[in-house]
């Protein structure tokens, strides 16, 4: 049976990874079977390279990955950045001033560019405890001292969706704003998305959008679903992503990626679903 896609693109958090940041044996086996059938697997994540590398190494992943919401195309086997797009810090500062004029003071964090780029966390920013390293800075101005991929925003009262909506309205065409996960609202370079990074990586692999199936769970995956031929939302996905998905699978805790890949490997076809 012929596998119907040449590229399997997977988000990490809430999609490929379970809540404990591991990948199940069933999902690993399904990805190996898909790649053995001729497809490439590519990770497409909002995480920057330093927050992604240990997961790729654990998977034995030696291909190209898209990190930082599309800002970084990273060759895992060579531990090398192939492309890296930075955020204009002057524009970002202006955008933040516009957001704060509308909603009041924000707590900030920032992801520095590069293979070893640190995530700097300013006063009041609530960090998800876990394996991901960060550096606390007392003075938020320190964040702006070196090139950045993105800036993270938090508000003391507004939830993620409300903050993202308010920020998007305030910044106009200065920068882009995405909601990438619980407590994760980000300012990015204008026009940057997972789709732009994935299209660059796919071109390197000689694969087209029409050959791609994509899996995700958050609003920042919407552009990737718009680019790929077939978008699959996890059961735990945000409602806005489910609304544009071609298919909804089981949750990340219940091997949703494997459920779909196993069926594709068994039948060799996917239902025709128009965008």
PDB file of C-alpha atoms in Angstrom:
ATOM      1  CA  UNK A   1       0.000   0.000   0.000  1.00  0.00           C
ATOM      2  CA  UNK A   2       1.391   3.431  -0.967  1.00  0.00           C
ATOM      3  CA  UNK A   3       1.538   6.064   1.762  1.00  0.00           C
ATOM      4  CA  UNK A   4      -0.342   9.101   0.354  1.00  0.00           C
ATOM      5  CA  UNK A   5       1.964  11.850   1.676  1.00  0.00           C
ATOM      6  CA  UNK A   6       5.623  12.675   1.196  1.00  0.00           C
ATOM      7  CA  UNK A   7       5.821  14.917   4.282  1.00  0.00           C
ATOM      8  CA  UNK A   8       4.410  14.530   7.796  1.00  0.00           C
ATOM      9  CA  UNK A   9       4.636  17.842   9.694  1.00  0.00           C
ATOM     10  CA  UNK A  10       4.027  17.716  13.433  1.00  0.00           C
ATOM     11  CA  UNK A  11       3.823  20.379  16.089  1.00  0.00           C
ATOM     12  CA  UNK A  12       5.430  19.413  19.418  1.00  0.00           C
ATOM     13  CA  UNK A  13       3.585  20.648  22.522  1.00  0.00           C
ATOM     14  CA  UNK A  14       0.048  19.324  22.763  1.00  0.00           C
ATOM     15  CA  UNK A  15       0.542  17.317  19.559  1.00  0.00           C
ATOM     16  CA  UNK A  16       3.572  15.022  19.266  1.00  0.00           C
ATOM     17  CA  UNK A  17       4.495  15.383  22.939  1.00  0.00           C
ATOM     18  CA  UNK A  18       2.403  14.134  25.818  1.00  0.00           C
ATOM     19  CA  UNK A  19       2.007  16.293  28.904  1.00  0.00           C
ATOM     20  CA  UNK A  20       5.206  14.884  30.399  1.00  0.00           C
ATOM     21  CA  UNK A  21       7.137  15.934  27.240  1.00  0.00           C
ATOM     22  CA  UNK A  22       7.629  12.355  26.048  1.00  0.00           C
ATOM     23  CA  UNK A  23       6.637  10.695  22.765  1.00  0.00           C
ATOM     24  CA  UNK A  24       4.786   7.394  23.119  1.00  0.00           C
ATOM     25  CA  UNK A  25       6.189   4.170  21.692  1.00  0.00           C
ATOM     26  CA  UNK A  26       3.092   3.808  19.508  1.00  0.00           C
ATOM     27  CA  UNK A  27       3.595   7.254  17.973  1.00  0.00           C
ATOM     28  CA  UNK A  28       7.323   6.636  17.472  1.00  0.00           C
ATOM     29  CA  UNK A  29       6.534   3.378  15.672  1.00  0.00           C
ATOM     30  CA  UNK A  30       3.908   5.025  13.452  1.00  0.00           C
ATOM     31  CA  UNK A  31       6.368   7.760  12.450  1.00  0.00           C
ATOM     32  CA  UNK A  32       9.060   5.159  11.676  1.00  0.00           C
ATOM     33  CA  UNK A  33       6.537   3.245   9.556  1.00  0.00           C
ATOM     34  CA  UNK A  34       5.563   6.423   7.673  1.00  0.00           C
ATOM     35  CA  UNK A  35       9.183   7.322   6.973  1.00  0.00           C
ATOM     36  CA  UNK A  36       9.920   3.735   5.944  1.00  0.00           C
ATOM     37  CA  UNK A  37       7.033   4.127   3.476  1.00  0.00           C
ATOM     38  CA  UNK A  38       8.827   7.079   1.893  1.00  0.00           C
ATOM     39  CA  UNK A  39       7.567  10.118   3.829  1.00  0.00           C
ATOM     40  CA  UNK A  40       9.794  12.615   5.616  1.00  0.00           C
ATOM     41  CA  UNK A  41       8.881  13.663   9.160  1.00  0.00           C
ATOM     42  CA  UNK A  42       9.456  17.299  10.037  1.00  0.00           C
ATOM     43  CA  UNK A  43       8.935  18.926  13.427  1.00  0.00           C
ATOM     44  CA  UNK A  44       7.365  22.395  13.207  1.00  0.00           C
ATOM     45  CA  UNK A  45       7.319  24.084  16.604  1.00  0.00           C
ATOM     46  CA  UNK A  46       7.010  27.447  18.267  1.00  0.00           C
ATOM     47  CA  UNK A  47       9.932  26.523  20.492  1.00  0.00           C
ATOM     48  CA  UNK A  48      13.312  27.969  19.614  1.00  0.00           C
ATOM     49  CA  UNK A  49      16.174  25.566  18.850  1.00  0.00           C
ATOM     50  CA  UNK A  50      17.611  25.441  22.402  1.00  0.00           C
ATOM     51  CA  UNK A  51      14.197  24.351  23.708  1.00  0.00           C
ATOM     52  CA  UNK A  52      13.753  21.776  20.923  1.00  0.00           C
ATOM     53  CA  UNK A  53      17.154  20.136  20.499  1.00  0.00           C
ATOM     54  CA  UNK A  54      16.877  17.642  23.402  1.00  0.00           C
ATOM     55  CA  UNK A  55      13.566  16.321  22.053  1.00  0.00           C
ATOM     56  CA  UNK A  56      14.963  15.866  18.548  1.00  0.00           C
ATOM     57  CA  UNK A  57      18.020  14.098  19.931  1.00  0.00           C
ATOM     58  CA  UNK A  58      15.804  11.746  21.974  1.00  0.00           C
ATOM     59  CA  UNK A  59      13.818  10.882  18.836  1.00  0.00           C
ATOM     60  CA  UNK A  60      17.008  10.160  16.909  1.00  0.00           C
ATOM     61  CA  UNK A  61      15.870  12.929  14.558  1.00  0.00           C
ATOM     62  CA  UNK A  62      18.629  13.979  12.173  1.00  0.00           C
ATOM     63  CA  UNK A  63      16.716  15.934   9.543  1.00  0.00           C
ATOM     64  CA  UNK A  64      15.493  19.500   9.237  1.00  0.00           C
ATOM     65  CA  UNK A  65      13.193  21.046  11.864  1.00  0.00           C
ATOM     66  CA  UNK A  66      11.286  24.326  11.847  1.00  0.00           C
ATOM     67  CA  UNK A  67      11.614  26.161  15.173  1.00  0.00           C
ATOM     68  CA  UNK A  68      10.678  29.542  16.667  1.00  0.00           C
ATOM     69  CA  UNK A  69       7.281  29.770  14.859  1.00  0.00           C
ATOM     70  CA  UNK A  70       9.077  29.491  11.525  1.00  0.00           C
ATOM     71  CA  UNK A  71      11.957  31.854  12.326  1.00  0.00           C
ATOM     72  CA  UNK A  72      14.560  29.088  12.451  1.00  0.00           C
ATOM     73  CA  UNK A  73      15.190  26.222  10.045  1.00  0.00           C
ATOM     74  CA  UNK A  74      17.511  23.880  11.923  1.00  0.00           C
ATOM     75  CA  UNK A  75      19.457  20.842  10.702  1.00  0.00           C
ATOM     76  CA  UNK A  76      19.326  18.476  13.668  1.00  0.00           C
ATOM     77  CA  UNK A  77      21.893  16.023  12.308  1.00  0.00           C
ATOM     78  CA  UNK A  78      24.472  18.746  11.744  1.00  0.00           C
ATOM     79  CA  UNK A  79      23.389  20.872  14.750  1.00  0.00           C
ATOM     80  CA  UNK A  80      23.350  23.864  12.437  1.00  0.00           C
ATOM     81  CA  UNK A  81      20.989  26.769  11.781  1.00  0.00           C
ATOM     82  CA  UNK A  82      20.168  26.926   8.077  1.00  0.00           C
ATOM     83  CA  UNK A  83      18.054  30.081   8.310  1.00  0.00           C
ATOM     84  CA  UNK A  84      17.233  32.452  11.140  1.00  0.00           C
ATOM     85  CA  UNK A  85      14.951  35.473  11.067  1.00  0.00           C
ATOM     86  CA  UNK A  86      15.092  38.021  13.876  1.00  0.00           C
ATOM     87  CA  UNK A  87      12.526  40.430  15.258  1.00  0.00           C
ATOM     88  CA  UNK A  88      13.161  44.134  14.646  1.00  0.00           C
ATOM     89  CA  UNK A  89      13.598  45.290  18.243  1.00  0.00           C
ATOM     90  CA  UNK A  90      12.636  48.891  17.508  1.00  0.00           C
ATOM     91  CA  UNK A  91       9.366  47.812  15.890  1.00  0.00           C
ATOM     92  CA  UNK A  92       8.726  45.368  18.720  1.00  0.00           C
ATOM     93  CA  UNK A  93       9.225  48.089  21.308  1.00  0.00           C
ATOM     94  CA  UNK A  94       6.829  50.377  19.480  1.00  0.00           C
ATOM     95  CA  UNK A  95       4.280  47.555  19.190  1.00  0.00           C
ATOM     96  CA  UNK A  96       4.520  46.803  22.913  1.00  0.00           C
ATOM     97  CA  UNK A  97       3.970  50.456  23.792  1.00  0.00           C
ATOM     98  CA  UNK A  98       0.808  50.412  21.670  1.00  0.00           C
ATOM     99  CA  UNK A  99      -0.455  47.250  23.377  1.00  0.00           C
ATOM    100  CA  UNK A 100       0.237  48.632  26.854  1.00  0.00           C
ATOM    101  CA  UNK A 101      -1.542  51.863  25.937  1.00  0.00           C
ATOM    102  CA  UNK A 102      -4.651  49.742  25.360  1.00  0.00           C
ATOM    103  CA  UNK A 103      -4.494  47.093  28.094  1.00  0.00           C
ATOM    104  CA  UNK A 104      -2.024  48.383  30.691  1.00  0.00           C
ATOM    105  CA  UNK A 105       1.346  46.960  31.834  1.00  0.00           C
ATOM    106  CA  UNK A 106       2.488  43.608  30.502  1.00  0.00           C
ATOM    107  CA  UNK A 107       4.890  41.008  31.863  1.00  0.00           C
ATOM    108  CA  UNK A 108       7.497  40.082  29.256  1.00  0.00           C
ATOM    109  CA  UNK A 109       9.913  37.358  28.251  1.00  0.00           C
ATOM    110  CA  UNK A 110      12.092  37.165  25.152  1.00  0.00           C
ATOM    111  CA  UNK A 111      13.806  34.458  23.117  1.00  0.00           C
ATOM    112  CA  UNK A 112      17.301  35.345  21.909  1.00  0.00           C
ATOM    113  CA  UNK A 113      18.451  34.312  18.465  1.00  0.00           C
ATOM    114  CA  UNK A 114      20.987  31.566  17.805  1.00  0.00           C
ATOM    115  CA  UNK A 115      21.725  27.921  18.601  1.00  0.00           C
ATOM    116  CA  UNK A 116      22.341  28.781  22.235  1.00  0.00           C
ATOM    117  CA  UNK A 117      19.858  31.645  22.490  1.00  0.00           C
ATOM    118  CA  UNK A 118      18.559  32.027  26.034  1.00  0.00           C
ATOM    119  CA  UNK A 119      14.984  32.769  27.022  1.00  0.00           C
ATOM    120  CA  UNK A 120      15.045  35.838  29.269  1.00  0.00           C
ATOM    121  CA  UNK A 121      12.179  36.251  31.721  1.00  0.00           C
ATOM    122  CA  UNK A 122      11.271  39.631  33.181  1.00  0.00           C
ATOM    123  CA  UNK A 123       9.550  40.567  36.438  1.00  0.00           C
ATOM    124  CA  UNK A 124       6.035  39.165  36.838  1.00  0.00           C
ATOM    125  CA  UNK A 125       6.197  36.737  33.915  1.00  0.00           C
ATOM    126  CA  UNK A 126       4.792  33.330  34.955  1.00  0.00           C
ATOM    127  CA  UNK A 127       6.963  30.493  33.639  1.00  0.00           C
ATOM    128  CA  UNK A 128       5.730  26.943  33.103  1.00  0.00           C
ATOM    129  CA  UNK A 129       7.893  24.862  35.398  1.00  0.00           C
ATOM    130  CA  UNK A 130       9.641  21.964  33.679  1.00  0.00           C
ATOM    131  CA  UNK A 131      12.775  21.038  31.806  1.00  0.00           C
ATOM    132  CA  UNK A 132      13.049  24.214  29.740  1.00  0.00           C
ATOM    133  CA  UNK A 133      15.840  26.564  30.886  1.00  0.00           C
ATOM    134  CA  UNK A 134      15.420  30.311  31.243  1.00  0.00           C
ATOM    135  CA  UNK A 135      17.273  33.255  32.746  1.00  0.00           C
ATOM    136  CA  UNK A 136      15.480  35.712  35.029  1.00  0.00           C
ATOM    137  CA  UNK A 137      16.341  39.382  34.550  1.00  0.00           C
ATOM    138  CA  UNK A 138      15.432  42.057  37.103  1.00  0.00           C
ATOM    139  CA  UNK A 139      15.588  44.823  34.520  1.00  0.00           C
ATOM    140  CA  UNK A 140      13.389  44.080  31.483  1.00  0.00           C
ATOM    141  CA  UNK A 141      15.535  46.405  29.363  1.00  0.00           C
ATOM    142  CA  UNK A 142      18.236  43.685  29.368  1.00  0.00           C
ATOM    143  CA  UNK A 143      16.031  41.683  26.993  1.00  0.00           C
ATOM    144  CA  UNK A 144      16.676  44.142  24.193  1.00  0.00           C
ATOM    145  CA  UNK A 145      20.484  43.972  24.281  1.00  0.00           C
ATOM    146  CA  UNK A 146      20.885  41.238  21.625  1.00  0.00           C
ATOM    147  CA  UNK A 147      18.933  39.940  18.585  1.00  0.00           C
ATOM    148  CA  UNK A 148      15.612  38.228  19.368  1.00  0.00           C
ATOM    149  CA  UNK A 149      13.319  35.715  17.650  1.00  0.00           C
ATOM    150  CA  UNK A 150      10.234  36.721  19.581  1.00  0.00           C
ATOM    151  CA  UNK A 151       8.796  38.439  22.645  1.00  0.00           C
ATOM    152  CA  UNK A 152       6.315  36.719  24.978  1.00  0.00           C
ATOM    153  CA  UNK A 153       3.464  38.699  26.567  1.00  0.00           C
ATOM    154  CA  UNK A 154       1.365  38.093  29.670  1.00  0.00           C
ATOM    155  CA  UNK A 155      -1.331  40.233  31.251  1.00  0.00           C
ATOM    156  CA  UNK A 156      -2.385  40.086  34.913  1.00  0.00           C
ATOM    157  CA  UNK A 157      -6.087  39.838  34.065  1.00  0.00           C
ATOM    158  CA  UNK A 158      -6.732  39.091  30.374  1.00  0.00           C
ATOM    159  CA  UNK A 159      -6.744  35.455  29.271  1.00  0.00           C
ATOM    160  CA  UNK A 160      -4.681  34.274  26.317  1.00  0.00           C
ATOM    161  CA  UNK A 161      -7.352  34.733  23.659  1.00  0.00           C
ATOM    162  CA  UNK A 162      -8.375  38.160  24.931  1.00  0.00           C
ATOM    163  CA  UNK A 163      -4.769  39.347  25.163  1.00  0.00           C
ATOM    164  CA  UNK A 164      -3.934  38.066  21.674  1.00  0.00           C
ATOM    165  CA  UNK A 165      -7.012  39.750  20.216  1.00  0.00           C
ATOM    166  CA  UNK A 166      -6.298  43.069  21.967  1.00  0.00           C
ATOM    167  CA  UNK A 167      -2.611  42.966  21.022  1.00  0.00           C
ATOM    168  CA  UNK A 168      -3.379  42.155  17.393  1.00  0.00           C
ATOM    169  CA  UNK A 169      -5.739  45.118  17.169  1.00  0.00           C
ATOM    170  CA  UNK A 170      -3.235  47.466  18.813  1.00  0.00           C
ATOM    171  CA  UNK A 171      -0.114  46.627  16.798  1.00  0.00           C
ATOM    172  CA  UNK A 172      -1.609  47.030  13.311  1.00  0.00           C
ATOM    173  CA  UNK A 173       0.960  46.047  10.679  1.00  0.00           C
ATOM    174  CA  UNK A 174       4.058  46.523  12.834  1.00  0.00           C
ATOM    175  CA  UNK A 175       4.422  42.881  13.916  1.00  0.00           C
ATOM    176  CA  UNK A 176       2.410  39.663  14.079  1.00  0.00           C
ATOM    177  CA  UNK A 177       0.790  38.302  17.240  1.00  0.00           C
ATOM    178  CA  UNK A 178       0.034  34.612  17.859  1.00  0.00           C
ATOM    179  CA  UNK A 179      -1.397  32.514  20.663  1.00  0.00           C
ATOM    180  CA  UNK A 180       0.801  29.441  20.773  1.00  0.00           C
ATOM    181  CA  UNK A 181      -0.343  27.644  23.923  1.00  0.00           C
ATOM    182  CA  UNK A 182      -1.594  28.121  27.472  1.00  0.00           C
ATOM    183  CA  UNK A 183      -0.041  31.334  28.779  1.00  0.00           C
ATOM    184  CA  UNK A 184       1.907  31.832  25.546  1.00  0.00           C
ATOM    185  CA  UNK A 185       1.104  34.936  23.487  1.00  0.00           C
ATOM    186  CA  UNK A 186       3.947  36.017  21.220  1.00  0.00           C
ATOM    187  CA  UNK A 187       5.058  38.965  19.117  1.00  0.00           C
ATOM    188  CA  UNK A 188       6.783  37.869  15.903  1.00  0.00           C
ATOM    189  CA  UNK A 189       8.238  39.505  12.787  1.00  0.00           C
ATOM    190  CA  UNK A 190       5.461  40.591  10.443  1.00  0.00           C
ATOM    191  CA  UNK A 191       4.569  37.842   7.966  1.00  0.00           C
ATOM    192  CA  UNK A 192       6.330  35.084   9.886  1.00  0.00           C
ATOM    193  CA  UNK A 193       4.420  31.876  10.565  1.00  0.00           C
ATOM    194  CA  UNK A 194       4.902  28.143  10.769  1.00  0.00           C
ATOM    195  CA  UNK A 195       3.802  28.054   7.124  1.00  0.00           C
ATOM    196  CA  UNK A 196       6.685  30.266   5.966  1.00  0.00           C
ATOM    197  CA  UNK A 197       9.235  28.152   7.831  1.00  0.00           C
ATOM    198  CA  UNK A 198       7.654  24.884   6.684  1.00  0.00           C
ATOM    199  CA  UNK A 199       7.591  25.992   3.056  1.00  0.00           C
ATOM    200  CA  UNK A 200      11.328  26.795   3.225  1.00  0.00           C
ATOM    201  CA  UNK A 201      12.116  23.444   4.791  1.00  0.00           C
ATOM    202  CA  UNK A 202       9.881  21.559   2.354  1.00  0.00           C
ATOM    203  CA  UNK A 203      11.622  23.240  -0.576  1.00  0.00           C
ATOM    204  CA  UNK A 204      14.946  21.950   0.743  1.00  0.00           C
ATOM    205  CA  UNK A 205      13.453  18.457   0.827  1.00  0.00           C
ATOM    206  CA  UNK A 206      11.932  18.789  -2.642  1.00  0.00           C
ATOM    207  CA  UNK A 207       8.410  18.353  -1.258  1.00  0.00           C
ATOM    208  CA  UNK A 208       5.316  20.441  -2.026  1.00  0.00           C
ATOM    209  CA  UNK A 209       2.354  21.572   0.057  1.00  0.00           C
ATOM    210  CA  UNK A 210       0.142  19.147  -1.892  1.00  0.00           C
ATOM    211  CA  UNK A 211       2.279  16.284  -0.535  1.00  0.00           C
ATOM    212  CA  UNK A 212       1.986  17.337   3.132  1.00  0.00           C
ATOM    213  CA  UNK A 213      -0.120  16.265   6.096  1.00  0.00           C
ATOM    214  CA  UNK A 214       0.157  18.501   9.187  1.00  0.00           C
ATOM    215  CA  UNK A 215      -0.773  17.903  12.832  1.00  0.00           C
ATOM    216  CA  UNK A 216      -1.322  20.648  15.424  1.00  0.00           C
ATOM    217  CA  UNK A 217      -3.314  21.927  18.383  1.00  0.00           C
ATOM    218  CA  UNK A 218      -3.107  25.729  18.670  1.00  0.00           C
ATOM    219  CA  UNK A 219      -4.014  28.891  16.701  1.00  0.00           C
ATOM    220  CA  UNK A 220      -0.369  29.283  15.625  1.00  0.00           C
ATOM    221  CA  UNK A 221      -0.878  26.087  13.591  1.00  0.00           C
ATOM    222  CA  UNK A 222      -3.609  27.669  11.440  1.00  0.00           C
ATOM    223  CA  UNK A 223      -1.177  28.968   8.751  1.00  0.00           C
ATOM    224  CA  UNK A 224       0.446  25.521   8.568  1.00  0.00           C
ATOM    225  CA  UNK A 225      -2.983  23.939   8.016  1.00  0.00           C
ATOM    226  CA  UNK A 226      -3.663  26.518   5.317  1.00  0.00           C
ATOM    227  CA  UNK A 227      -0.430  25.562   3.563  1.00  0.00           C
ATOM    228  CA  UNK A 228      -0.633  21.777   3.821  1.00  0.00           C
ATOM    229  CA  UNK A 229      -2.939  19.567   1.791  1.00  0.00           C
ATOM    230  CA  UNK A 230      -4.431  17.976   4.913  1.00  0.00           C
ATOM    231  CA  UNK A 231      -4.575  19.456   8.422  1.00  0.00           C
ATOM    232  CA  UNK A 232      -5.311  17.254  11.429  1.00  0.00           C
ATOM    233  CA  UNK A 233      -6.267  18.831  14.769  1.00  0.00           C
ATOM    234  CA  UNK A 234      -5.807  16.963  18.023  1.00  0.00           C
ATOM    235  CA  UNK A 235      -8.871  16.335  20.223  1.00  0.00           C
ATOM    236  CA  UNK A 236      -7.331  18.726  22.746  1.00  0.00           C
ATOM    237  CA  UNK A 237      -6.877  21.471  20.103  1.00  0.00           C
ATOM    238  CA  UNK A 238      -8.065  25.064  20.363  1.00  0.00           C
ATOM    239  CA  UNK A 239     -11.513  25.577  18.821  1.00  0.00           C
ATOM    240  CA  UNK A 240     -10.175  27.982  16.185  1.00  0.00           C
ATOM    241  CA  UNK A 241      -7.834  25.299  14.841  1.00  0.00           C
ATOM    242  CA  UNK A 242     -10.519  22.618  14.908  1.00  0.00           C
ATOM    243  CA  UNK A 243     -12.681  24.954  12.828  1.00  0.00           C
ATOM    244  CA  UNK A 244     -10.194  24.924   9.923  1.00  0.00           C
ATOM    245  CA  UNK A 245      -8.962  21.326  10.251  1.00  0.00           C
ATOM    246  CA  UNK A 246      -9.801  18.689   7.667  1.00  0.00           C
ATOM    247  CA  UNK A 247      -9.877  16.060  10.380  1.00  0.00           C
ATOM    248  CA  UNK A 248      -9.870  15.769  14.177  1.00  0.00           C
ATOM    249  CA  UNK A 249      -8.010  12.890  15.787  1.00  0.00           C
ATOM    250  CA  UNK A 250      -7.489  11.646  19.334  1.00  0.00           C
ATOM    251  CA  UNK A 251      -5.615  13.797  21.855  1.00  0.00           C
ATOM    252  CA  UNK A 252      -1.865  14.003  22.293  1.00  0.00           C
ATOM    253  CA  UNK A 253      -2.246  11.818  25.386  1.00  0.00           C
ATOM    254  CA  UNK A 254      -4.014   9.143  23.333  1.00  0.00           C
ATOM    255  CA  UNK A 255      -1.689   8.794  20.322  1.00  0.00           C
ATOM    256  CA  UNK A 256      -3.691  10.998  17.968  1.00  0.00           C
ATOM    257  CA  UNK A 257      -0.871  11.189  15.408  1.00  0.00           C
ATOM    258  CA  UNK A 258      -0.451   7.418  15.413  1.00  0.00           C
ATOM    259  CA  UNK A 259      -4.209   6.858  14.966  1.00  0.00           C
ATOM    260  CA  UNK A 260      -4.157   8.814  11.691  1.00  0.00           C
ATOM    261  CA  UNK A 261      -0.835   7.512  10.375  1.00  0.00           C
ATOM    262  CA  UNK A 262      -1.772   3.885  11.050  1.00  0.00           C
ATOM    263  CA  UNK A 263      -4.993   4.323   9.099  1.00  0.00           C
ATOM    264  CA  UNK A 264      -3.167   5.969   6.201  1.00  0.00           C
ATOM    265  CA  UNK A 265      -0.596   3.191   6.173  1.00  0.00           C
ATOM    266  CA  UNK A 266      -3.414   0.616   6.177  1.00  0.00           C
ATOM    267  CA  UNK A 267      -5.617   2.180   3.482  1.00  0.00           C
ATOM    268  CA  UNK A 268      -3.179   4.276   1.468  1.00  0.00           C
ATOM    269  CA  UNK A 269      -5.714   7.074   1.035  1.00  0.00           C
ATOM    270  CA  UNK A 270      -7.232  10.074   2.743  1.00  0.00           C
ATOM    271  CA  UNK A 271     -10.733  11.394   2.348  1.00  0.00           C
ATOM    272  CA  UNK A 272     -10.921  14.262  -0.162  1.00  0.00           C
ATOM    273  CA  UNK A 273     -11.670  17.340   1.917  1.00  0.00           C
ATOM    274  CA  UNK A 274     -11.567  20.809   0.303  1.00  0.00           C
ATOM    275  CA  UNK A 275      -9.953  23.787   2.038  1.00  0.00           C
TER     276      UNK A 275
END
